[in-house]
């Protein structure tokens, strides 16, 4: 409670600022009126016109089980709406990378529209494509055959609930920093230098495809320059005319040149970035900026110091730049609600963080970016703030304030020291690991030289428990999916049971990584993306496309789902079956087969008497650690020899804990089939009740250096915990402690009254929600309904 | 020295019980019996069995297990015969859902210290620590002191949250082993004090003086309870006492009454005496805080749930919305 405040402040709902300029407000409104506006960024499809042409790739999307039934129709729809592109006569003489580069060039320079919205200060509108895969007939045949085998296996594993295997675009940080530093012309100069060497024809042509791709980007910029000039000529408003002329001038220089101003840097970066989405025919999920505040700062600093721009103008430019990123959501077009906006696209912008010697790298642009984030309240670009032990207190307080004010989370926070340990563990030299960036949501990656896939393979860890208790068979179908680990009734010791669970994990990892590698190989063979390869280190030197493993770092990720459910289940077996003999394996197996029907007492016993992860209980936390490190190390043994991509672990479970729930049998922690498995590294819903500090301590024991991709951890707070300046200081202190004993990434949700109302009907989801009153102890869901009503209605005012 | 004591709860990540992030230990047993007490489970010194209706699945494992036949599940709920019940905990063990619960857990001071140290990193980053609360920690002073000593040996800041009713000897001894005191001054009229809390005022004021003279930082609290402590006169008296008799008072907090404990009372087959009382208004809290400031108390603040005329009711207004374009 702040001493000088005379009353408890009212919680404001975070919405966009009232102070947006008319221009920005208008642009923001334009984006949000999808159904009314004329201009949309819906996908345009393009074909070479051959009857075997493909414009869609299933493995690009196969991490989303919900759309498996729709693949065929999406494929057909895109093909049928595809516009035939005029290709040069000798097109089919080229290798695949060059064909792709040529096709991309034609589409982006001749076919894609060049819209400039009224009032825009940053231009570049249409980037959503379904490009021909540019395959010749025999390539198409082999690709489709391989695709079919892969998809058959992926479907099989998905339907049983073992997990998903895919090969998803995006999810990387191109070397934007280099483009800003030397311009595309600098990059092309390097490539032209390489051409002077002694190269195989294939290698030579590959480098030429990279050069062509860079020129494509410049051509697109020039097209927009022409458009801007055209509009300027007929523009009557003199201010707007001047703006358009300026835009025309900047776009003529384009990303080819080193930007001569902050505005130009934003403009060029936007073109370069949007074209990656166009080139991959993938709407931006995970395509991230990296440490934007670092490589953009010199431009900002120079302009501010020389008086070329004011902070206000810089802010307005940034606001315009921000809005552009949200048009990725037009992709879903007239499908979902809210334009299909969920928060899953993840063009991540990494802010702040440490330097090579632990020093803090926060700068003025970092602070300005936070202001823009707060003012705009948009989904994209997603910010992620890197925190470390030397994060300055004023910055940390600012970050904490923003977290406290926002309903839901304004950004995620990654923790440098733990994240760096993970990067080092997987082989990145410590002298480089400090400069990691983040993609997607929280996935740690290097910048500009790292195509480490992050969401491709997702394993249902809980299935291993089901298999261990059923000799490797899926309980619902009786299919032998896991390996035979024996009749659980013969396990005379806990170690035997644990051994069976581990053996099943080994097998699930094998199955999924093999399917993942099939997709990875298909992408390597049939989907080179020279434009992206041009922006990634070493591809040119190696003569290999980024999808073939041409850049420096090439990992793949196995994201683990349900670690808390697994830990709770294994702990329950240890305690209740073996240690205290409160039940027998025979009874437990029967109960699970019956989905606990007729076994309610046993189910409740397992829920209440066996320890649960997330409560700082060493009994179950040590089991969690052992299993986590075990499967992570097992995953690390797997590699796709075709691309050299090595698997490493992550804990980004996204929303899989929902669809996997009905596919996973009841578990010894008292969970019934259909009940959610745990998400990220969080506790099972309803099972953590000792507050955030206990939850953090549990997470910190997992040995997360073996999880280099990062671990998703969410803490939910009621507004009462962050209501005053003093509370915000406590939140900042909580974050500093997290940096010491917690995980790699954290999302804090401060909930609003609507969510509290939900808590009434779904108390398990909020078992750890606390309402703090001086000298009083209560958990929200243990308070009676009437009082819950009262708390809810008063939340926005005084609690 | 190690000793044993009875604790009803260990609450981690407390933000309202002293500076920083704290773990609050709720000791069982209190010499007072305040009419408005929101931690009724902590008043009695001995452990007691309670039944959580909302968790019960009616399996009656508890009834079958009870060696004293003290339990009966009736249509009106679980009947616990407290005369027969020896609080042995057998039913708690047998209960599959946690509906049967013994309030009051025995801890050795060493074990408790070890448990409390789990959050030390959070204490360190936030300048927080442990708060000895309850109930009343001084009611089990030997145990409280052992715990405090152990915590201080581990460089953990210890705050004592006390009602002030104990012997002067005990108070002095406790002061030696804590870093800060959170002290309640509830009501300054001696007759009312005795009526509302069950104990005389003079001891509380005498101890307040001892605390003030110790030189340790002090936070004073007054629960603002309708019809009991919320009069301007009461606050004025308290403020005058603070301003004239107590140095080192870092802040004075007025805590608005709330009814969240109503459910806890039903656990004991009791009705919360103030269950129908109105919440205090924001204006009243502000007015009382101003009075305290006028008496010369610096750093006055108030917190808690208040009655607010701008209640936002979300369900009642049913807008008509078109279902088709």
Short mmCIF file of C-alpha atoms in Angstrom, two decimals, chain A residues 1-8 10 580 582 600-609 615-618 690-694 696-697 701 720-721 723 726-727 729-734 736-738 740-741 753 757 770-779 782-785 787 790-794 796-799, chain B residues 9-21 26 38-39 41 52 55 57 59 61 64 92-98 115 117-119 121-122 124-126 133-134 161 219 221 250-251 253 255 258-264 279 282 286 293 299-308 310-315:
data_model
loop_
_atom_site.label_atom_id
_atom_site.label_comp_id
_atom_site.label_asym_id
_atom_site.label_seq_id
_atom_site.Cartn_x
_atom_site.Cartn_y
_atom_site.Cartn_z
CA UNK A 1 0.00 0.00 0.00
CA UNK A 2 1.55 3.24 -1.10
CA UNK A 3 2.02 5.61 1.78
CA UNK A 4 1.23 8.75 -0.09
CA UNK A 5 -1.80 7.46 -1.91
CA UNK A 6 -4.95 8.53 -0.24
CA UNK A 7 -7.05 5.81 -1.65
CA UNK A 8 -6.74 2.46 -3.28
CA UNK A 10 -8.94 1.77 -9.45
CA UNK A 580 2.54 -46.71 1.53
CA UNK A 582 -2.66 -47.57 -0.01
CA UNK A 600 -14.14 -42.48 -7.01
CA UNK A 601 -12.69 -42.94 -3.55
CA UNK A 602 -9.41 -44.14 -4.98
CA UNK A 603 -9.41 -41.29 -7.47
CA UNK A 604 -9.90 -38.73 -4.73
CA UNK A 605 -7.23 -40.38 -2.64
CA UNK A 606 -4.78 -40.12 -5.50
CA UNK A 607 -5.69 -36.48 -5.99
CA UNK A 608 -5.47 -35.43 -2.37
CA UNK A 609 -2.88 -37.68 -0.81
CA UNK A 615 4.02 -26.79 -4.61
CA UNK A 616 7.73 -26.90 -3.87
CA UNK A 617 7.40 -30.46 -2.65
CA UNK A 618 10.70 -32.27 -3.07
CA UNK A 690 0.91 -22.69 -2.37
CA UNK A 691 1.22 -19.55 -4.40
CA UNK A 692 3.62 -18.25 -7.01
CA UNK A 693 6.81 -18.59 -4.97
CA UNK A 694 6.24 -22.31 -4.52
CA UNK A 696 8.58 -20.89 -9.17
CA UNK A 697 10.69 -23.05 -6.89
CA UNK A 701 14.29 -27.69 -9.89
CA UNK A 720 -5.06 -7.10 -5.44
CA UNK A 721 -1.51 -8.38 -5.67
CA UNK A 723 -2.61 -2.68 -7.06
CA UNK A 726 4.55 -0.78 -3.42
CA UNK A 727 3.02 -3.93 -4.83
CA UNK A 729 7.95 -3.16 -6.39
CA UNK A 730 7.19 -6.54 -4.87
CA UNK A 731 6.37 -7.86 -8.31
CA UNK A 732 9.71 -6.57 -9.57
CA UNK A 733 11.38 -8.35 -6.65
CA UNK A 734 9.52 -11.52 -7.58
CA UNK A 736 14.49 -10.77 -9.71
CA UNK A 737 14.03 -13.87 -7.64
CA UNK A 738 12.69 -15.69 -10.69
CA UNK A 740 17.77 -16.66 -9.71
CA UNK A 741 15.66 -19.72 -8.97
CA UNK A 753 -13.42 -9.52 -13.24
CA UNK A 757 -16.21 -14.92 -12.90
CA UNK A 770 -4.70 -15.51 -4.26
CA UNK A 771 -6.53 -12.66 -2.73
CA UNK A 772 -4.43 -11.01 -0.13
CA UNK A 773 -5.86 -9.14 2.79
CA UNK A 774 -3.77 -8.07 5.73
CA UNK A 775 -3.41 -10.80 8.28
CA UNK A 776 -5.89 -12.99 6.49
CA UNK A 777 -5.49 -16.21 4.64
CA UNK A 778 -7.80 -17.42 1.90
CA UNK A 779 -7.69 -18.85 -1.56
CA UNK A 782 -12.23 -21.77 -1.19
CA UNK A 783 -14.24 -18.70 -0.44
CA UNK A 784 -17.98 -19.21 -0.62
CA UNK A 785 -19.92 -18.24 -3.70
CA UNK A 787 -18.20 -13.80 -1.26
CA UNK A 790 -18.55 -9.72 -3.90
CA UNK A 791 -14.90 -9.97 -4.74
CA UNK A 792 -15.69 -10.06 -8.41
CA UNK A 793 -17.88 -7.01 -8.40
CA UNK A 794 -15.38 -5.12 -6.38
CA UNK A 796 -12.10 -3.25 -10.49
CA UNK A 797 -12.53 -0.87 -7.63
CA UNK A 798 -11.03 -1.66 -4.40
CA UNK A 799 -9.63 -5.11 -3.92
CA UNK B 9 -1.15 -22.32 8.18
CA UNK B 10 2.02 -21.22 6.49
CA UNK B 11 1.18 -18.69 3.82
CA UNK B 12 3.84 -17.98 1.25
CA UNK B 13 4.02 -14.90 -0.94
CA UNK B 14 2.17 -12.66 1.48
CA UNK B 15 2.15 -9.07 0.32
CA UNK B 16 0.11 -7.45 3.07
CA UNK B 17 1.91 -8.61 6.20
CA UNK B 18 4.92 -6.40 6.28
CA UNK B 19 7.59 -5.17 3.91
CA UNK B 20 8.55 -7.09 0.80
CA UNK B 21 7.44 -10.59 -0.03
CA UNK B 26 -0.38 -18.36 11.55
CA UNK B 38 -11.41 -13.17 10.59
CA UNK B 39 -9.17 -16.06 11.59
CA UNK B 41 -9.74 -21.11 13.45
CA UNK B 52 -15.44 -28.96 4.61
CA UNK B 55 -15.24 -31.31 -0.51
CA UNK B 57 -18.19 -37.06 -1.34
CA UNK B 59 -18.03 -42.09 1.33
CA UNK B 61 -14.42 -43.55 5.33
CA UNK B 64 -15.74 -45.98 9.77
CA UNK B 92 -8.13 -36.90 8.17
CA UNK B 93 -5.84 -39.68 7.04
CA UNK B 94 -8.73 -41.82 5.86
CA UNK B 95 -10.63 -39.06 4.10
CA UNK B 96 -9.98 -39.26 0.36
CA UNK B 97 -10.79 -35.66 -0.45
CA UNK B 98 -9.45 -33.58 2.40
CA UNK B 115 10.28 -24.87 5.70
CA UNK B 117 13.74 -20.82 4.43
CA UNK B 118 12.40 -22.18 1.16
CA UNK B 119 11.46 -18.69 0.06
CA UNK B 121 15.55 -15.89 -2.24
CA UNK B 122 12.28 -13.97 -2.47
CA UNK B 124 16.30 -11.31 -0.23
CA UNK B 125 15.24 -9.67 -3.46
CA UNK B 126 12.28 -7.89 -1.93
CA UNK B 133 1.03 -13.96 13.01
CA UNK B 134 -2.05 -15.99 13.81
CA UNK B 161 2.30 -9.28 14.10
CA UNK B 219 3.70 -0.54 11.89
CA UNK B 221 -2.85 -1.36 12.47
CA UNK B 250 6.86 3.92 10.33
CA UNK B 251 3.29 3.70 9.22
CA UNK B 253 -2.68 1.35 8.44
CA UNK B 255 -7.79 -1.95 7.52
CA UNK B 258 -14.58 -7.52 5.09
CA UNK B 259 -16.82 -10.53 5.39
CA UNK B 260 -14.65 -13.08 3.61
CA UNK B 261 -14.35 -15.17 6.75
CA UNK B 262 -18.04 -16.01 6.95
CA UNK B 263 -17.43 -19.48 5.56
CA UNK B 264 -14.77 -20.18 8.15
CA UNK B 279 -18.76 -2.65 4.20
CA UNK B 282 -14.28 4.78 0.73
CA UNK B 286 -10.49 8.47 3.83
CA UNK B 293 -3.01 12.61 10.00
CA UNK B 299 2.42 7.88 6.87
CA UNK B 300 -1.22 6.99 7.30
CA UNK B 301 -2.80 4.67 4.75
CA UNK B 302 -5.85 2.54 4.40
CA UNK B 303 -6.54 -0.65 2.47
CA UNK B 304 -9.09 -3.37 1.95
CA UNK B 305 -12.46 -3.90 0.41
CA UNK B 306 -14.83 -0.95 0.57
CA UNK B 307 -18.41 -0.32 -0.28
CA UNK B 308 -18.41 1.61 -3.49
CA UNK B 310 -19.99 2.76 -8.49
CA UNK B 311 -20.48 -0.97 -8.45
CA UNK B 312 -20.09 -2.37 -11.90
CA UNK B 313 -22.71 -5.03 -12.45
CA UNK B 314 -22.04 -6.94 -15.60
CA UNK B 315 -24.91 -9.34 -15.92
#
